[in-house]
Coordinates of N, CA and C in Angstrom, one line a residue:
Chain A
X1 N 11.4 46.2 6.8 CA 12.1 45.2 7.7 C 11.1 44.2 8.3
X2 N 11.6 43.1 8.6 CA 10.7 42.0 9.2 C 10.9 42.0 10.7
X3 N 9.9 41.7 11.4 CA 10.0 41.6 12.8 C 9.0 40.5 13.3
X4 N 9.4 39.8 14.3 CA 8.5 38.8 15.0 C 8.5 39.1 16.5
X5 N 7.3 39.2 17.1 CA 7.2 39.5 18.5 C 6.5 38.3 19.2
X6 N 7.2 37.8 20.2 CA 6.6 36.8 21.1 C 6.7 37.5 22.5
X7 N 5.5 38.0 22.9 CA 5.5 38.8 24.1 C 5.6 38.0 25.4
X8 N 5.2 36.7 25.3 CA 5.3 35.9 26.5 C 6.7 35.3 26.6
X9 N 7.4 35.7 27.6 CA 8.8 35.2 27.8 C 8.7 33.8 28.4
X10 N 7.8 33.6 29.4 CA 7.8 32.3 30.1 C 6.4 32.0 30.5
X11 N 6.0 30.8 30.3 CA 4.6 30.3 30.7 C 4.8 29.0 31.5
X12 N 4.1 28.9 32.6 CA 4.1 27.7 33.4 C 2.7 27.2 33.5
X13 N 2.5 25.9 33.2 CA 1.2 25.3 33.3 C 1.3 24.0 34.0
X14 N 0.2 23.5 34.4 CA 0.1 22.2 35.0 C -0.3 21.2 33.9
X15 N 0.3 20.0 33.9 CA 0.0 19.0 32.9 C -1.5 18.9 32.7
X16 N -1.9 18.7 31.4 CA -3.2 18.5 30.9 C -3.9 19.9 30.7
X17 N -3.3 21.0 31.1 CA -3.9 22.3 30.8 C -3.7 22.6 29.3
X18 N -4.5 23.4 28.7 CA -4.3 23.9 27.4 C -3.5 25.2 27.5
X19 N -2.6 25.4 26.5 CA -1.8 26.6 26.6 C -1.7 27.2 25.1
X20 N -1.7 28.5 25.0 CA -1.6 29.2 23.7 C -0.4 30.1 23.8
X21 N 0.5 29.9 22.8 CA 1.7 30.8 22.6 C 1.4 31.8 21.5
X22 N 1.6 33.0 21.8 CA 1.3 34.1 20.9 C 2.5 34.5 20.0
X23 N 2.1 34.9 18.8 CA 3.2 35.4 17.9 C 2.5 36.4 17.0
X24 N 3.2 37.6 16.9 CA 2.8 38.7 16.1 C 3.9 39.0 15.2
X25 N 3.6 39.2 13.9 CA 4.7 39.5 12.9 C 4.5 40.8 12.2
X26 N 5.5 41.3 11.6 CA 5.5 42.5 10.8 C 6.2 42.3 9.5
X27 N 5.6 42.6 8.4 CA 6.3 42.6 7.1 C 5.5 43.4 6.1
X28 N 6.2 44.0 5.2 CA 5.5 44.7 4.1 C 5.3 43.8 2.9
X29 N 5.9 42.6 2.9 CA 5.7 41.7 1.8 C 4.3 41.1 1.8
X30 N 3.8 40.8 0.6 CA 2.5 40.2 0.5 C 2.7 38.7 0.5
X31 N 3.9 38.2 0.1 CA 4.1 36.7 0.1 C 5.2 36.5 1.2
X32 N 4.8 35.6 2.1 CA 5.7 35.3 3.2 C 5.3 34.0 3.8
X33 N 6.2 33.4 4.7 CA 6.0 32.1 5.3 C 6.2 32.2 6.8
X34 N 5.4 31.6 7.5 CA 5.5 31.6 9.0 C 5.8 30.2 9.4
X35 N 6.6 30.1 10.5 CA 7.1 28.8 11.0 C 7.0 28.8 12.5
X36 N 6.8 27.6 13.1 CA 7.0 27.4 14.5 C 8.1 26.4 14.7
X37 N 9.0 26.6 15.6 CA 10.1 25.7 15.9 C 10.0 25.4 17.4
X38 N 10.4 24.2 17.8 CA 10.5 23.9 19.3 C 12.0 23.6 19.5
X39 N 12.5 24.2 20.6 CA 13.9 24.0 21.0 C 14.0 23.4 22.4
X40 N 14.1 22.0 22.5 CA 14.3 21.4 23.8 C 15.6 21.7 24.4
X41 N 15.8 21.2 25.6 CA 17.1 21.5 26.3 C 18.3 21.0 25.5
X42 N 18.2 20.0 24.6 CA 19.3 19.5 23.9 C 19.8 20.5 22.8
X43 N 19.0 21.5 22.5 CA 19.5 22.6 21.7 C 19.1 22.7 20.3
X44 N 18.7 21.6 19.6 CA 18.4 21.7 18.2 C 17.0 22.3 18.1
X45 N 16.8 23.0 17.0 CA 15.5 23.5 16.7 C 14.7 22.5 15.9
X46 N 13.5 22.1 16.4 CA 12.7 21.1 15.7 C 11.6 21.8 15.0
X47 N 11.5 21.5 13.7 CA 10.4 22.2 12.9 C 9.1 21.6 13.3
X48 N 8.1 22.5 13.4 CA 6.7 22.0 13.8 C 5.7 22.3 12.6
X49 N 5.8 23.5 12.1 CA 4.8 23.8 11.0 C 5.3 25.0 10.2
X50 N 4.8 25.0 8.9 CA 5.0 26.1 8.0 C 3.6 26.5 7.5
X51 N 3.4 27.8 7.3 CA 2.2 28.3 6.8 C 2.5 29.4 5.8
X52 N 1.9 29.5 4.7 CA 2.2 30.6 3.7 C 1.1 31.6 3.9
X53 N 1.4 32.8 3.4 CA 0.6 34.0 3.6 C -0.8 33.9 2.9
X54 N -0.9 33.0 1.9 CA -2.1 32.9 1.2 C -3.1 31.8 1.8
X55 N -2.6 31.2 2.8 CA -3.4 30.1 3.3 C -3.8 30.4 4.8
X56 N -5.0 30.9 5.0 CA -5.3 31.2 6.4 C -6.1 30.1 7.1
X57 N -6.2 29.0 6.5 CA -6.9 27.9 7.1 C -6.1 27.4 8.3
X58 N -6.8 27.3 9.4 CA -6.2 26.8 10.6 C -5.8 25.3 10.5
X59 N -4.9 24.9 11.3 CA -4.4 23.5 11.1 C -4.3 22.9 12.5
X60 N -4.6 21.6 12.5 CA -4.6 20.8 13.7 C -3.7 19.6 13.4
X61 N -2.8 19.3 14.3 CA -2.0 18.1 14.2 C -1.9 17.5 15.6
X62 N -2.7 16.5 15.9 CA -2.7 15.9 17.2 C -3.1 16.9 18.2
X63 N -2.2 17.1 19.2 CA -2.5 18.0 20.3 C -2.2 19.5 19.9
X64 N -1.6 19.6 18.8 CA -1.1 21.0 18.3 C -2.2 21.6 17.4
X65 N -2.4 22.9 17.5 CA -3.2 23.6 16.5 C -2.6 25.0 16.4
X66 N -2.9 25.5 15.2 CA -2.3 26.9 14.8 C -3.4 27.7 14.3
X67 N -3.5 29.0 14.7 CA -4.5 30.0 14.3 C -3.8 31.1 13.6
X68 N -3.9 31.2 12.3 CA -3.3 32.2 11.5 C -4.3 33.3 11.1
X69 N -4.1 34.5 11.5 CA -5.0 35.6 11.2 C -4.3 36.8 10.6
X70 N -4.4 37.0 9.3 CA -3.7 38.1 8.6 C -4.2 39.4 9.1
X71 N -5.5 39.5 9.5 CA -6.0 40.8 9.9 C -5.3 41.4 11.1
X72 N -4.8 40.5 11.9 CA -4.1 40.9 13.2 C -2.7 40.6 13.1
X73 N -2.2 40.1 12.0 CA -0.8 39.7 11.8 C -0.3 38.7 12.9
X74 N -1.1 37.7 13.2 CA -0.8 36.8 14.3 C -0.8 35.4 13.8
X75 N 0.0 34.6 14.5 CA 0.1 33.2 14.1 C 0.3 32.4 15.4
X76 N -0.8 32.2 16.1 CA -0.7 31.6 17.5 C -0.7 30.1 17.5
X77 N -0.2 29.6 18.5 CA 0.1 28.1 18.6 C -0.5 27.6 19.9
X78 N -1.4 26.6 19.8 CA -2.1 26.1 21.0 C -1.7 24.6 21.2
X79 N -1.4 24.3 22.4 CA -1.1 22.9 22.8 C -2.3 22.5 23.7
X80 N -3.0 21.5 23.3 CA -4.1 20.9 24.1 C -3.6 19.8 25.0
X81 N -4.1 19.8 26.2 CA -3.7 18.8 27.1 C -2.2 18.6 27.2
X82 N -1.6 19.7 27.7 CA -0.1 19.7 27.7 C 0.5 18.6 28.5
X83 N 1.7 18.2 28.1 CA 2.4 17.1 28.8 C 3.8 17.7 29.2
X84 N 4.4 17.0 30.1 CA 5.8 17.4 30.6 C 6.8 17.5 29.4
X85 N 6.6 16.6 28.5 CA 7.5 16.5 27.3 C 7.4 17.7 26.4
X86 N 6.3 18.5 26.6 CA 6.2 19.7 25.8 C 7.0 20.9 26.3
X87 N 7.6 20.7 27.5 CA 8.5 21.7 28.0 C 9.7 22.0 27.1
X88 N 9.8 23.2 26.7 CA 10.8 23.6 25.7 C 10.7 25.1 25.5
X89 N 11.6 25.7 24.7 CA 11.4 27.0 24.2 C 10.8 26.9 22.8
X90 N 9.8 27.7 22.5 CA 9.1 27.7 21.3 C 9.4 29.0 20.5
X91 N 9.8 28.9 19.3 CA 10.1 30.1 18.5 C 9.1 30.2 17.3
X92 N 8.7 31.4 17.1 CA 7.9 31.7 15.9 C 8.9 32.4 14.9
X93 N 8.8 32.1 13.6 CA 9.7 32.7 12.7 C 9.0 33.1 11.4
X94 N 9.6 34.1 10.7 CA 9.1 34.6 9.5 C 10.1 34.6 8.4
X95 N 9.7 34.1 7.2 CA 10.6 34.2 6.0 C 9.9 34.9 4.9
X96 N 10.5 35.9 4.3 CA 9.9 36.6 3.2 C 10.6 36.3 1.9
X97 N 10.0 36.6 0.8 CA 10.5 36.3 -0.5 C 11.5 37.4 -0.9
X98 N 11.3 38.6 -0.4 CA 12.2 39.7 -0.7 C 13.7 39.4 -0.3
X99 N 14.6 39.7 -1.2 CA 16.0 39.4 -0.9 C 16.4 38.0 -1.1
X100 N 15.5 37.2 -1.8 CA 15.9 35.9 -2.0 C 15.3 34.9 -1.0
X101 N 14.7 35.3 0.0 CA 14.1 34.4 1.0 C 15.1 33.6 1.7
X102 N 16.3 34.2 1.9 CA 17.3 33.4 2.5 C 17.2 33.2 4.0
X103 N 16.6 34.2 4.7 CA 16.8 34.2 6.1 C 15.5 34.0 6.9
X104 N 15.5 33.4 8.0 CA 14.4 33.3 8.9 C 14.6 34.4 10.0
X105 N 13.6 35.2 10.2 CA 13.6 36.1 11.3 C 12.8 35.5 12.5
X106 N 13.5 35.3 13.6 CA 12.9 34.7 14.7 C 12.4 35.7 15.8
X107 N 11.4 35.3 16.5 CA 11.1 36.0 17.7 C 12.1 35.6 18.8
X108 N 11.8 36.2 20.0 CA 12.8 35.9 21.1 C 12.4 34.6 21.9
X109 N 11.3 34.0 21.5 CA 11.0 32.7 22.1 C 10.1 32.8 23.3
X110 N 9.4 31.7 23.5 CA 8.6 31.6 24.8 C 9.0 30.3 25.4
X111 N 9.4 30.4 26.7 CA 9.8 29.2 27.5 C 8.5 28.6 28.1
X112 N 8.2 27.4 27.7 CA 7.0 26.7 28.3 C 7.5 25.7 29.3
X113 N 7.0 25.8 30.5 CA 7.2 24.8 31.5 C 5.9 24.1 31.9
X114 N 5.9 22.8 31.7 CA 4.8 22.0 32.0 C 5.1 21.1 33.2
X115 N 4.4 21.3 34.3 CA 4.7 20.6 35.6 C 3.6 19.6 35.9
X116 N 4.0 18.6 36.7 CA 3.1 17.6 37.1 C 2.1 18.1 38.1
Chain B
X1 N 24.1 11.8 6.7 CA 23.6 11.3 7.9 C 22.1 11.6 8.0
X2 N 21.5 11.2 9.2 CA 20.1 11.4 9.4 C 19.7 12.8 9.6
X3 N 20.6 13.6 10.2 CA 20.3 14.9 10.6 C 21.5 15.8 10.4
X4 N 21.4 17.1 10.7 CA 22.5 18.0 10.6 C 23.4 17.8 11.8
X5 N 24.6 17.7 11.6 CA 25.6 17.4 12.6 C 26.6 18.5 12.7
X6 N 26.8 19.0 14.0 CA 27.7 20.1 14.2 C 28.8 19.6 15.2
X7 N 30.0 20.1 15.0 CA 31.1 19.8 15.9 C 32.0 21.0 16.0
X8 N 32.6 21.2 17.2 CA 32.3 20.5 18.5 C 31.0 21.0 19.0
X9 N 30.5 20.3 20.0 CA 29.3 20.7 20.7 C 29.6 21.9 21.6
X10 N 30.7 21.9 22.2 CA 31.1 22.9 23.1 C 32.6 23.4 22.8
X11 N 32.8 24.7 22.9 CA 34.1 25.2 22.6 C 34.4 26.3 23.6
X12 N 35.5 26.3 24.3 CA 35.9 27.4 25.1 C 37.2 27.9 24.5
X13 N 37.2 29.2 24.2 CA 38.3 29.9 23.6 C 38.8 31.0 24.4
X14 N 40.0 31.2 24.5 CA 40.6 32.4 25.1 C 40.4 33.6 24.2
X15 N 40.1 34.7 24.7 CA 40.0 35.9 23.9 C 41.2 36.1 23.0
X16 N 40.9 36.4 21.7 CA 42.0 36.5 20.8 C 42.3 35.3 20.0
X17 N 41.8 34.2 20.4 CA 42.1 32.9 19.8 C 41.2 32.8 18.5
X18 N 41.6 32.0 17.5 CA 40.8 31.7 16.4 C 40.1 30.4 16.6
X19 N 38.8 30.3 16.1 CA 38.1 29.1 16.3 C 37.5 28.7 14.9
X20 N 37.2 27.4 14.7 CA 36.5 26.9 13.5 C 35.4 25.9 14.0
X21 N 34.3 26.2 13.5 CA 33.1 25.4 13.8 C 32.6 24.7 12.5
X22 N 32.3 23.4 12.7 CA 32.0 22.6 11.5 C 30.5 22.2 11.5
X23 N 30.0 22.1 10.3 CA 28.6 21.7 10.0 C 28.6 20.7 8.9
X24 N 28.0 19.5 9.2 CA 27.7 18.5 8.2 C 26.2 18.5 7.9
X25 N 25.8 19.0 6.8 CA 24.3 19.1 6.5 C 23.7 17.7 6.2
X26 N 22.4 17.7 6.1 CA 21.8 16.5 5.6 C 22.2 16.2 4.2
X27 N 22.6 15.0 3.9 CA 23.1 14.6 2.5 C 22.1 15.1 1.4
X28 N 22.7 15.8 0.4 CA 21.9 16.2 -0.7 C 21.2 17.5 -0.5
X29 N 21.3 18.1 0.6 CA 20.7 19.4 0.9 C 21.5 20.5 0.2
X30 N 20.7 21.3 -0.6 CA 21.4 22.3 -1.4 C 21.7 23.6 -0.6
X31 N 20.8 23.9 0.3 CA 20.9 25.2 1.0 C 21.5 24.9 2.4
X32 N 22.4 25.8 2.8 CA 23.0 25.7 4.2 C 23.0 27.1 4.8
X33 N 22.6 27.2 6.1 CA 22.5 28.5 6.8 C 23.3 28.4 8.1
X34 N 23.9 29.5 8.5 CA 24.4 29.7 9.8 C 23.6 30.7 10.6
X35 N 23.3 30.4 11.8 CA 22.7 31.4 12.7 C 23.5 31.5 14.0
X36 N 23.3 32.7 14.6 CA 24.0 32.9 15.9 C 22.8 33.1 17.0
X37 N 22.9 32.4 18.1 CA 21.9 32.5 19.1 C 22.5 32.9 20.4
X38 N 22.3 34.2 20.8 CA 22.8 34.6 22.1 C 21.8 34.1 23.2
X39 N 22.3 34.0 24.4 CA 21.6 33.5 25.5 C 20.2 34.2 25.7
X40 N 19.1 33.5 25.7 CA 17.8 34.0 25.9 C 17.2 34.7 24.7
X41 N 17.9 34.6 23.6 CA 17.4 35.2 22.4 C 17.0 34.2 21.3
X42 N 16.4 34.7 20.3 CA 16.1 33.9 19.1 C 17.4 33.8 18.2
X43 N 17.5 32.8 17.4 CA 18.6 32.8 16.4 C 18.6 34.0 15.5
X44 N 19.8 34.4 15.1 CA 19.9 35.5 14.1 C 20.7 35.0 13.0
X45 N 20.3 35.4 11.8 CA 20.9 34.9 10.5 C 22.3 35.5 10.4
X46 N 23.2 34.6 10.0 CA 24.6 35.0 9.7 C 24.9 35.0 8.2
X47 N 24.7 33.8 7.6 CA 25.1 33.6 6.2 C 24.3 32.4 5.6
X48 N 24.3 32.4 4.2 CA 23.6 31.4 3.5 C 24.4 30.9 2.3
X49 N 24.5 29.6 2.1 CA 25.1 29.0 0.9 C 24.1 28.3 0.1
X50 N 24.2 28.4 -1.2 CA 23.5 27.5 -2.2 C 24.6 26.7 -2.8
X51 N 24.6 25.4 -2.5 CA 25.8 24.6 -2.9 C 27.1 25.2 -2.3
X52 N 28.0 25.5 -3.2 CA 29.3 26.0 -2.7 C 29.3 27.5 -2.7
X53 N 28.3 28.1 -3.3 CA 28.3 29.6 -3.4 C 27.7 30.3 -2.2
X54 N 28.4 31.2 -1.7 CA 27.9 32.0 -0.5 C 27.1 33.2 -1.1
X55 N 25.8 33.1 -1.1 CA 24.9 34.0 -1.7 C 24.5 35.2 -0.8
X56 N 24.6 35.0 0.5 CA 24.2 36.0 1.4 C 25.1 36.0 2.6
X57 N 25.8 37.0 2.9 CA 26.6 37.1 4.1 C 26.3 38.3 4.9
X58 N 25.1 38.8 4.7 CA 24.7 40.1 5.3 C 24.6 40.1 6.8
X59 N 24.5 38.9 7.4 CA 24.4 38.8 8.8 C 25.7 38.7 9.6
X60 N 26.8 38.5 8.9 CA 28.1 38.3 9.6 C 28.4 39.6 10.3
X61 N 28.6 39.6 11.6 CA 28.7 40.8 12.4 C 30.0 41.6 12.2
X62 N 31.1 41.0 11.7 CA 32.3 41.7 11.4 C 33.2 40.9 10.5
X63 N 34.3 41.5 10.0 CA 35.2 40.8 9.1 C 36.0 39.7 9.8
X64 N 35.8 39.6 11.1 CA 36.4 38.5 11.8 C 35.7 37.1 11.6
X65 N 34.5 37.2 11.1 CA 33.7 36.1 10.8 C 33.8 35.7 9.3
X66 N 34.1 34.4 9.1 CA 34.2 33.9 7.7 C 33.7 32.5 7.6
X67 N 32.9 32.3 6.6 CA 32.3 30.9 6.4 C 32.7 30.4 5.0
X68 N 32.8 29.1 4.9 CA 33.1 28.5 3.6 C 32.3 27.2 3.5
X69 N 32.2 26.8 2.2 CA 31.5 25.5 1.9 C 32.1 25.0 0.6
X70 N 33.4 24.7 0.5 CA 34.1 24.6 -0.7 C 33.6 23.5 -1.7
X71 N 33.0 22.4 -1.2 CA 32.6 21.4 -2.1 C 31.1 21.2 -2.0
X72 N 30.4 22.2 -1.5 CA 28.9 22.2 -1.5 C 28.3 21.2 -0.5
X73 N 29.1 20.7 0.5 CA 28.5 19.9 1.5 C 28.9 20.4 2.9
X74 N 30.0 20.0 3.4 CA 30.4 20.4 4.8 C 30.7 21.9 4.7
X75 N 30.4 22.6 5.8 CA 30.7 24.0 5.9 C 31.4 24.3 7.2
X76 N 32.3 25.3 7.2 CA 33.0 25.7 8.3 C 32.8 27.2 8.6
X77 N 32.5 27.5 9.8 CA 32.4 28.9 10.2 C 33.6 29.2 11.1
X78 N 34.4 30.2 10.6 CA 35.6 30.6 11.3 C 35.5 31.9 12.0
X79 N 35.9 32.0 13.2 CA 35.9 33.3 13.9 C 37.4 33.6 14.3
X80 N 37.9 34.7 13.8 CA 39.2 35.1 14.1 C 39.2 36.1 15.3
X81 N 40.3 36.0 16.1 CA 40.5 36.9 17.2 C 39.2 37.1 18.0
X82 N 38.8 36.0 18.6 CA 37.5 35.9 19.3 C 37.4 37.0 20.4
X83 N 36.2 37.5 20.6 CA 35.9 38.5 21.6 C 34.8 37.9 22.5
X84 N 34.7 38.5 23.7 CA 33.7 38.0 24.6 C 32.3 38.0 24.0
X85 N 32.0 39.1 23.2 CA 30.7 39.2 22.6 C 30.4 38.2 21.6
X86 N 31.4 37.4 21.2 CA 31.1 36.3 20.3 C 30.5 35.1 21.0
X87 N 30.5 35.1 22.3 CA 30.0 33.9 23.0 C 28.5 33.7 22.7
X88 N 28.2 32.6 22.2 CA 26.8 32.3 21.8 C 26.7 30.8 21.3
X89 N 25.5 30.4 21.0 CA 25.4 29.1 20.3 C 25.3 29.4 18.8
X90 N 26.1 28.7 18.0 CA 26.1 28.8 16.6 C 25.4 27.6 16.0
X91 N 24.3 27.9 15.3 CA 23.4 26.9 14.7 C 23.6 26.8 13.2
X92 N 23.6 25.6 12.7 CA 23.7 25.4 11.3 C 22.4 24.7 10.9
X93 N 21.9 25.0 9.7 CA 20.7 24.5 9.2 C 20.8 24.2 7.7
X94 N 20.1 23.2 7.2 CA 20.1 22.9 5.8 C 18.7 22.6 5.3
X95 N 18.5 22.8 4.0 CA 17.2 22.5 3.4 C 17.4 22.0 2.0
X96 N 16.3 21.4 1.5 CA 16.4 20.6 0.3 C 16.5 21.5 -1.0
X97 N 15.8 22.7 -0.9 CA 15.5 23.4 -2.1 C 16.3 24.8 -2.0
X98 N 16.4 25.4 -3.1 CA 16.9 26.7 -3.2 C 16.1 27.6 -2.3
X99 N 16.8 28.4 -1.4 CA 16.1 29.2 -0.4 C 15.1 30.2 -1.0
X100 N 15.4 30.7 -2.2 CA 14.5 31.7 -2.8 C 13.1 31.2 -2.9
X101 N 12.9 29.9 -2.9 CA 11.5 29.4 -2.9 C 10.8 29.8 -1.7
X102 N 11.5 30.1 -0.6 CA 10.8 30.6 0.6 C 10.1 29.6 1.4
X103 N 9.4 28.7 0.8 CA 8.5 27.9 1.5 C 9.1 26.7 2.2
X104 N 10.4 26.5 1.9 CA 10.9 25.2 2.5 C 11.3 25.4 3.9
X105 N 11.2 24.4 4.7 CA 11.6 24.4 6.1 C 13.1 24.0 6.1
X106 N 13.8 24.6 7.1 CA 15.1 24.3 7.4 C 15.2 23.3 8.5
X107 N 16.2 22.4 8.5 CA 16.4 21.5 9.5 C 17.7 21.9 10.2
X108 N 17.6 22.0 11.5 CA 18.7 22.5 12.3 C 19.5 21.5 13.0
X109 N 20.8 21.7 13.2 CA 21.7 20.9 14.1 C 21.5 21.4 15.5
X110 N 22.3 20.7 16.4 CA 22.2 21.0 17.9 C 23.0 22.2 18.3
X111 N 23.8 22.6 17.4 CA 24.6 23.8 17.6 C 25.9 23.6 18.3
X112 N 26.8 24.6 18.2 CA 28.0 24.7 19.0 C 28.0 25.8 19.9
X113 N 28.1 25.5 21.2 CA 28.1 26.6 22.2 C 29.5 27.1 22.4
X114 N 29.8 28.3 22.0 CA 31.1 28.9 22.1 C 31.1 29.9 23.3
X115 N 32.1 29.7 24.1 CA 32.3 30.5 25.3 C 33.7 31.1 25.2
X116 N 33.8 32.4 25.1 CA 35.1 33.1 25.0 C 35.4 33.7 26.4
X117 N 36.5 33.3 26.9 CA 36.9 33.8 28.3 C 38.1 34.7 28.3

C-alpha cells in the first residue's frame, strides 16, 4: 500500500523567511512519481512539480526548490524568501505504476501562513 | 475551456436527497478522475475514466455513489440518498494521457463543496 506523510500540519512564517515543507512517502514499487500541489483558498489544486523515482536530481524553479532523497523516502519542498501570496495548503502526492497508475495518494497537507 | 470546470460550486442537500455533480474537463483530455476531500484532509481517490470507460472505481465508498462519462468528455458524479458523512469537497481532475503512464500530472477543478444537513 502507498502512504504519504506530511507531519507539519501548520507552519507560520514572516515574509521573506525561507520555509521547508516535509514529505515522507512509503511504497514498495520501484517505479513511482511524486508530486507537489498548492491549494489556495479558492480550492483548486495547482500543480507545482512532478518527479520520477529514477531522477534524484534536485530542482529549482524561481523561489521554489525540491530535494528528493530515495534513501530517506523524502521529497521536501523549500520556498525561499516567502511571500504572502504563498499562503496556502500544500499537498505532497504519490502515484505508482501498480494497478494502472490511476490514483494519486495524497498526504494530509501542510497549511502555510506567511505574514507581513 | 481553459481549465477544469465543476458545477455547482456549492450544494446543500437534505439527508436522503439525491445530488448530481458535474465536471467539464479540459478539452481533449483522455483521463478524468474524481476525488473526495474531507475537511482538513488530503483528497482521496474515488474513480477514474479513460475516455468513456470507467476503468477504476475502487475508491467509491458505497453503492450510493455512481459516476458516468457517457461521451468521453463531461462527467457526472451522482450520490443517492445522501448522508451527513458525504459532506466534503468533490474534486474533478483531468490529464492528457492514459493514466497508466503514471508520469502525467492531473489538472484539478475548484471542486464542489457538498454539505448534507
